[in-house]
Every structure is written in C-alpha cells, then in structure tokens.
C-alpha cells in the first residue's frame, strides 16, 4: 500500500512539474519564438499539441497540430498530426463530420503510413455507424 501511495505521489509531482514548466510557463513557446526555423520546431509544436490533448484543451491541440501540417516542410510528423486533428474533432469536440474529413485526408494523403491505415479504418467505422460527409 505504501508503494502505491508513493507511486501516486510521484506521478502527481511529475505532472505538476511538467504542466507548470512546459505549459503554464511557456518554455516550449519561448523556444518556438527564439528558433522558429529550428529543425526541432515541428517536434515542439507536435508535443505542445499532444500536451494540450492530454489536458483537454482541444482547440489548442487542433491549433498546434494544424501548425505541424501547414508550416513545416518536413513530412515525418504530418500524418500523425492530421490523425490527431481528426481525433480531437471526434473525441474532444464531438464533431464527427469534421473528424471524418480529416480521417479521409490522412489516408488519402499518406496511404502507406501507420496513421494513414488508422485513418482509413476510423473513416470506414464512422461511415458504418452512419456519419455522412457533406
């Protein structure tokens, strides 16, 4: 029982430190402001989107993931970012039609990737349960 309490206390402390240092204090945003052309800028935006998703800040997550897709030329995180945008719309904002659009986009644009495959499966599932494109 003591180990469980200690483990939970460590998790809460880690969450607080992570949240306080990187999200509230804006350490990542400072990095992006100083080094917008850095080869790590895309990764920082992606991580910020992921943090926002975990914190339930759906609009901020979508904003960050859209930056990954629109601003940076490197393609390695774009399929994951598009898939996360779709998930944010589906689960966070409960807008299944917009999610459907992004799932379709990720599997059409990146068909041979892991996220392209996931996007196709999720798209087919939403069509199956009756969500329709407009």
Coordinates of N, CA and C in Angstrom, one line a residue, residues 1-127:
X1 N 0.8 -1.2 0.0 CA 0.0 0.0 0.0 C 0.9 1.3 0.0
X2 N 2.0 1.2 0.8 CA 2.9 2.4 0.8 C 3.5 2.6 -0.6
X3 N 3.8 1.6 -1.3 CA 4.4 1.7 -2.6 C 3.4 2.4 -3.6
X4 N 2.1 2.0 -3.5 CA 1.1 2.6 -4.3 C 1.0 4.1 -4.0
X5 N 0.9 4.5 -2.8 CA 0.8 5.9 -2.4 C 2.0 6.7 -2.8
X6 N 3.2 6.1 -2.7 CA 4.4 6.8 -3.1 C 4.4 6.9 -4.6
X7 N 4.0 5.9 -5.4 CA 3.9 5.9 -6.8 C 2.9 7.0 -7.3
X8 N 1.8 7.1 -6.6 CA 0.8 8.1 -7.0 C 1.3 9.5 -6.7
X9 N 2.0 9.7 -5.5 CA 2.6 11.0 -5.2 C 3.6 11.4 -6.2
X10 N 4.4 10.5 -6.7 CA 5.5 10.8 -7.7 C 4.8 11.2 -9.0
X11 N 3.7 10.5 -9.4 CA 3.0 10.8 -10.6 C 2.4 12.2 -10.5
X12 N 1.8 12.5 -9.4 CA 1.2 13.9 -9.2 C 2.3 14.9 -9.3
X13 N 3.4 14.7 -8.6 CA 4.5 15.7 -8.6 C 5.1 15.8 -10.0
X14 N 5.3 14.7 -10.7 CA 5.8 14.8 -12.1 C 4.8 15.6 -13.0
X15 N 3.5 15.3 -12.9 CA 2.5 16.0 -13.7 C 2.6 17.5 -13.4
X16 N 2.6 17.9 -12.1 CA 2.7 19.3 -11.7 C 3.9 20.0 -12.3
X17 N 5.1 19.3 -12.2 CA 6.3 19.9 -12.7 C 6.2 20.1 -14.2
X18 N 5.8 19.0 -14.9 CA 5.7 19.0 -16.3 C 4.7 20.1 -16.8
X19 N 3.5 20.1 -16.2 CA 2.5 21.1 -16.5 C 3.0 22.5 -16.3
X20 N 3.5 22.7 -15.1 CA 4.0 24.1 -14.7 C 5.1 24.6 -15.6
X21 N 6.1 23.7 -15.8 CA 7.3 24.2 -16.5 C 7.1 24.3 -18.0
X22 N 6.3 23.4 -18.6 CA 6.3 23.4 -20.0 C 5.0 24.0 -20.6
X23 N 3.9 24.0 -19.9 CA 2.7 24.5 -20.4 C 2.4 25.9 -19.9
X24 N 2.3 26.0 -18.6 CA 2.0 27.3 -18.0 C 3.1 28.3 -18.2
X25 N 4.3 28.0 -17.9 CA 5.4 28.9 -18.1 C 5.8 29.1 -19.5
X26 N 5.4 28.3 -20.4 CA 5.6 28.5 -21.8 C 7.0 28.3 -22.3
X27 N 7.7 27.3 -21.7 CA 9.1 27.1 -22.2 C 9.2 26.7 -23.6
X28 N 8.2 25.9 -24.1 CA 8.2 25.4 -25.5 C 7.9 26.6 -26.4
X29 N 6.9 27.5 -26.0 CA 6.6 28.7 -26.8 C 7.8 29.6 -26.9
X30 N 8.6 29.7 -25.8 CA 9.8 30.5 -25.8 C 10.7 30.0 -26.9
X31 N 10.9 28.7 -26.9 CA 11.8 28.0 -27.9 C 11.3 28.3 -29.3
X32 N 10.0 28.2 -29.5 CA 9.5 28.5 -30.9 C 9.7 29.9 -31.3
X33 N 9.5 30.8 -30.3 CA 9.7 32.3 -30.6 C 11.2 32.6 -30.9
X34 N 12.1 31.9 -30.2 CA 13.5 32.2 -30.5 C 14.1 31.5 -31.7
X35 N 13.6 30.3 -31.9 CA 14.1 29.4 -33.0 C 13.0 28.9 -33.9
X36 N 12.3 29.8 -34.6 CA 11.2 29.3 -35.5 C 11.7 28.4 -36.7
X37 N 12.9 28.6 -37.1 CA 13.4 27.8 -38.2 C 14.2 26.5 -37.8
X38 N 14.2 26.3 -36.5 CA 15.0 25.1 -36.0 C 14.4 23.8 -36.5
X39 N 15.3 22.8 -36.6 CA 14.8 21.5 -37.1 C 14.0 20.8 -36.0
X40 N 14.0 21.4 -34.8 CA 13.2 20.8 -33.7 C 11.8 21.5 -33.6
X41 N 11.6 22.6 -34.3 CA 10.4 23.4 -34.1 C 9.1 22.6 -34.4
X42 N 9.1 21.7 -35.4 CA 8.0 20.9 -35.7 C 7.7 19.9 -34.6
X43 N 8.7 19.3 -34.0 CA 8.6 18.4 -32.9 C 8.0 19.1 -31.7
X44 N 8.5 20.3 -31.4 CA 8.0 21.1 -30.3 C 6.5 21.4 -30.5
X45 N 6.1 21.8 -31.7 CA 4.7 22.1 -31.9 C 3.8 20.8 -31.8
X46 N 4.4 19.7 -32.2 CA 3.7 18.4 -32.1 C 3.5 18.1 -30.6
X47 N 4.6 18.2 -29.8 CA 4.5 17.9 -28.4 C 3.5 18.8 -27.7
X48 N 3.5 20.1 -28.1 CA 2.5 21.0 -27.5 C 1.1 20.6 -27.8
X49 N 0.9 20.1 -29.0 CA -0.5 19.6 -29.4 C -0.8 18.4 -28.6
X50 N 0.1 17.5 -28.4 CA -0.1 16.3 -27.6 C -0.4 16.7 -26.1
X51 N 0.4 17.6 -25.6 CA 0.1 18.1 -24.2 C -1.3 18.7 -24.1
X52 N -1.6 19.5 -25.0 CA -3.0 20.1 -25.0 C -4.1 19.1 -25.1
X53 N -3.9 18.1 -25.9 CA -4.8 17.0 -25.9 C -5.0 16.3 -24.6
X54 N -3.9 16.0 -24.0 CA -3.9 15.3 -22.7 C -4.6 16.2 -21.6
X55 N -4.5 17.5 -21.7 CA -5.1 18.4 -20.7 C -6.5 18.8 -21.1
X56 N -7.0 18.2 -22.2 CA -8.4 18.5 -22.6 C -8.6 19.8 -23.2
X57 N -7.5 20.5 -23.7 CA -7.6 21.8 -24.4 C -7.7 21.5 -25.9
X58 N -8.8 21.1 -26.3 CA -9.0 20.6 -27.7 C -8.7 21.6 -28.8
X59 N -9.2 22.9 -28.6 CA -8.9 23.9 -29.6 C -7.4 24.2 -29.7
X60 N -6.7 24.3 -28.6 CA -5.3 24.5 -28.6 C -4.6 23.3 -29.3
X61 N -5.0 22.1 -29.0 CA -4.4 20.9 -29.6 C -4.6 21.0 -31.1
X62 N -5.8 21.3 -31.6 CA -6.0 21.4 -33.0 C -5.1 22.4 -33.7
X63 N -5.0 23.6 -33.0 CA -4.2 24.7 -33.5 C -2.7 24.2 -33.7
X64 N -2.2 23.5 -32.6 CA -0.8 23.1 -32.7 C -0.6 22.0 -33.8
X65 N -1.5 21.1 -33.9 CA -1.4 20.0 -34.9 C -1.5 20.6 -36.3
X66 N -2.4 21.6 -36.5 CA -2.5 22.3 -37.8 C -1.2 23.0 -38.1
X67 N -0.5 23.6 -37.1 CA 0.8 24.2 -37.4 C 1.8 23.2 -37.9
X68 N 1.7 22.0 -37.4 CA 2.7 21.0 -37.8 C 2.4 20.6 -39.3
X69 N 1.1 20.6 -39.7 CA 0.7 20.3 -41.0 C 1.0 21.4 -42.0
X70 N 0.7 22.6 -41.6 CA 0.8 23.7 -42.5 C 2.1 24.5 -42.6
X71 N 2.8 24.6 -41.5 CA 4.0 25.4 -41.5 C 5.3 24.7 -42.0
X72 N 5.5 23.5 -41.5 CA 6.7 22.9 -41.7 C 6.8 22.0 -42.9
X73 N 7.9 21.9 -43.5 CA 8.1 21.2 -44.8 C 8.4 19.7 -44.6
X74 N 9.0 19.4 -43.4 CA 9.3 18.0 -43.1 C 8.0 17.2 -43.0
X75 N 7.9 16.1 -43.6 CA 6.7 15.3 -43.7 C 6.5 14.3 -42.5
X76 N 7.6 14.0 -41.7 CA 7.5 12.9 -40.8 C 6.4 12.9 -39.8
X77 N 6.0 14.1 -39.3 CA 5.0 14.2 -38.3 C 3.6 14.6 -38.8
X78 N 3.6 14.9 -40.1 CA 2.3 15.3 -40.7 C 1.2 14.3 -40.6
X79 N 1.4 13.0 -40.9 CA 0.4 12.0 -40.8 C -0.2 11.9 -39.4
X80 N 0.7 11.9 -38.4 CA 0.3 11.8 -37.0 C -0.5 13.0 -36.6
X81 N 0.0 14.2 -37.1 CA -0.7 15.4 -36.7 C -2.1 15.5 -37.3
X82 N -2.3 15.1 -38.6 CA -3.6 15.0 -39.2 C -4.5 14.0 -38.5
X83 N -4.0 12.9 -38.1 CA -4.8 11.9 -37.4 C -5.2 12.4 -36.0
X84 N -4.3 13.2 -35.4 CA -4.6 13.7 -34.1 C -5.7 14.9 -34.2
X85 N -5.6 15.6 -35.3 CA -6.7 16.6 -35.5 C -8.0 15.9 -35.6
X86 N -8.1 14.8 -36.4 CA -9.3 14.1 -36.6 C -9.8 13.6 -35.2
X87 N -8.9 13.0 -34.4 CA -9.3 12.5 -33.1 C -9.8 13.6 -32.2
X88 N -9.1 14.8 -32.3 CA -9.6 15.9 -31.5 C -11.0 16.3 -31.8
X89 N -11.3 16.4 -33.1 CA -12.6 16.7 -33.5 C -13.6 15.7 -33.1
X90 N -13.3 14.4 -33.2 CA -14.2 13.3 -32.9 C -14.4 13.2 -31.4
X91 N -13.4 13.1 -30.7 CA -13.5 12.8 -29.2 C -13.6 14.1 -28.4
X92 N -12.9 15.1 -28.7 CA -12.8 16.3 -27.9 C -14.0 17.3 -28.2
X93 N -14.3 17.5 -29.4 CA -15.3 18.5 -29.8 C -16.6 17.8 -30.2
X94 N -16.6 16.5 -30.4 CA -17.8 15.7 -30.8 C -18.4 16.2 -32.1
X95 N -17.5 16.5 -33.0 CA -17.8 16.9 -34.4 C -17.4 15.8 -35.3
X96 N -18.2 14.8 -35.5 CA -17.8 13.6 -36.2 C -17.7 13.9 -37.7
X97 N -18.4 14.9 -38.3 CA -18.3 15.2 -39.7 C -16.9 15.8 -40.0
X98 N -16.5 16.7 -39.2 CA -15.1 17.2 -39.4 C -14.1 16.2 -39.2
X99 N -14.3 15.3 -38.2 CA -13.3 14.2 -38.0 C -13.3 13.3 -39.2
X100 N -14.4 13.0 -39.8 CA -14.5 12.2 -41.0 C -13.6 12.8 -42.1
X101 N -13.7 14.1 -42.3 CA -13.0 14.8 -43.3 C -11.5 14.7 -43.1
X102 N -11.0 14.8 -41.8 CA -9.6 14.7 -41.6 C -9.1 13.2 -41.6
X103 N -9.9 12.3 -41.2 CA -9.5 10.9 -41.4 C -9.4 10.5 -42.8
X104 N -10.3 11.0 -43.7 CA -10.2 10.8 -45.1 C -8.9 11.5 -45.7
X105 N -8.6 12.7 -45.2 CA -7.5 13.4 -45.7 C -6.2 12.7 -45.3
X106 N -6.1 12.1 -44.1 CA -4.8 11.5 -43.7 C -4.6 10.2 -44.5
X107 N -5.7 9.4 -44.8 CA -5.5 8.2 -45.5 C -5.3 8.4 -47.0
X108 N -5.8 9.5 -47.5 CA -5.6 9.8 -49.0 C -4.2 10.4 -49.2
X109 N -3.8 11.2 -48.3 CA -2.5 11.9 -48.5 C -1.3 11.0 -48.1
X110 N -1.5 10.1 -47.1 CA -0.4 9.3 -46.6 C -0.9 7.8 -46.5
X111 N -1.2 7.2 -47.6 CA -1.8 5.9 -47.6 C -0.9 4.7 -47.1
X112 N 0.4 4.9 -47.2 CA 1.3 3.9 -46.9 C 1.9 4.1 -45.5
X113 N 1.3 4.9 -44.7 CA 1.8 5.1 -43.3 C 0.9 4.4 -42.3
X114 N 1.4 4.3 -41.1 CA 0.6 3.8 -40.0 C -0.6 4.6 -39.7
X115 N -0.5 5.9 -39.7 CA -1.6 6.8 -39.5 C -2.6 6.8 -40.6
X116 N -2.1 6.6 -41.8 CA -2.9 6.5 -43.0 C -3.9 5.3 -42.9
X117 N -3.3 4.2 -42.4 CA -4.0 3.0 -42.2 C -5.1 3.2 -41.1
X118 N -4.6 3.8 -40.0 CA -5.6 4.0 -38.9 C -6.7 5.0 -39.3
X119 N -6.3 6.0 -40.1 CA -7.3 7.0 -40.6 C -8.4 6.3 -41.4
X120 N -7.9 5.4 -42.3 CA -8.8 4.7 -43.2 C -9.8 3.8 -42.4
X121 N -9.3 3.1 -41.4 CA -10.1 2.2 -40.5 C -11.1 3.1 -39.8
X122 N -10.7 4.2 -39.2 CA -11.6 5.0 -38.4 C -12.6 5.7 -39.4
X123 N -12.2 6.1 -40.6 CA -13.1 6.6 -41.5 C -14.2 5.6 -41.9
X124 N -13.8 4.4 -42.2 CA -14.8 3.4 -42.5 C -15.7 3.1 -41.4
X125 N -15.2 3.1 -40.1 CA -16.1 2.9 -39.0 C -17.1 4.0 -38.8
X126 N -16.7 5.2 -39.0 CA -17.7 6.3 -38.9 C -18.7 6.3 -39.9
X127 N -18.3 5.9 -41.2 CA -19.3 5.7 -42.2 C -20.3 4.6 -41.9

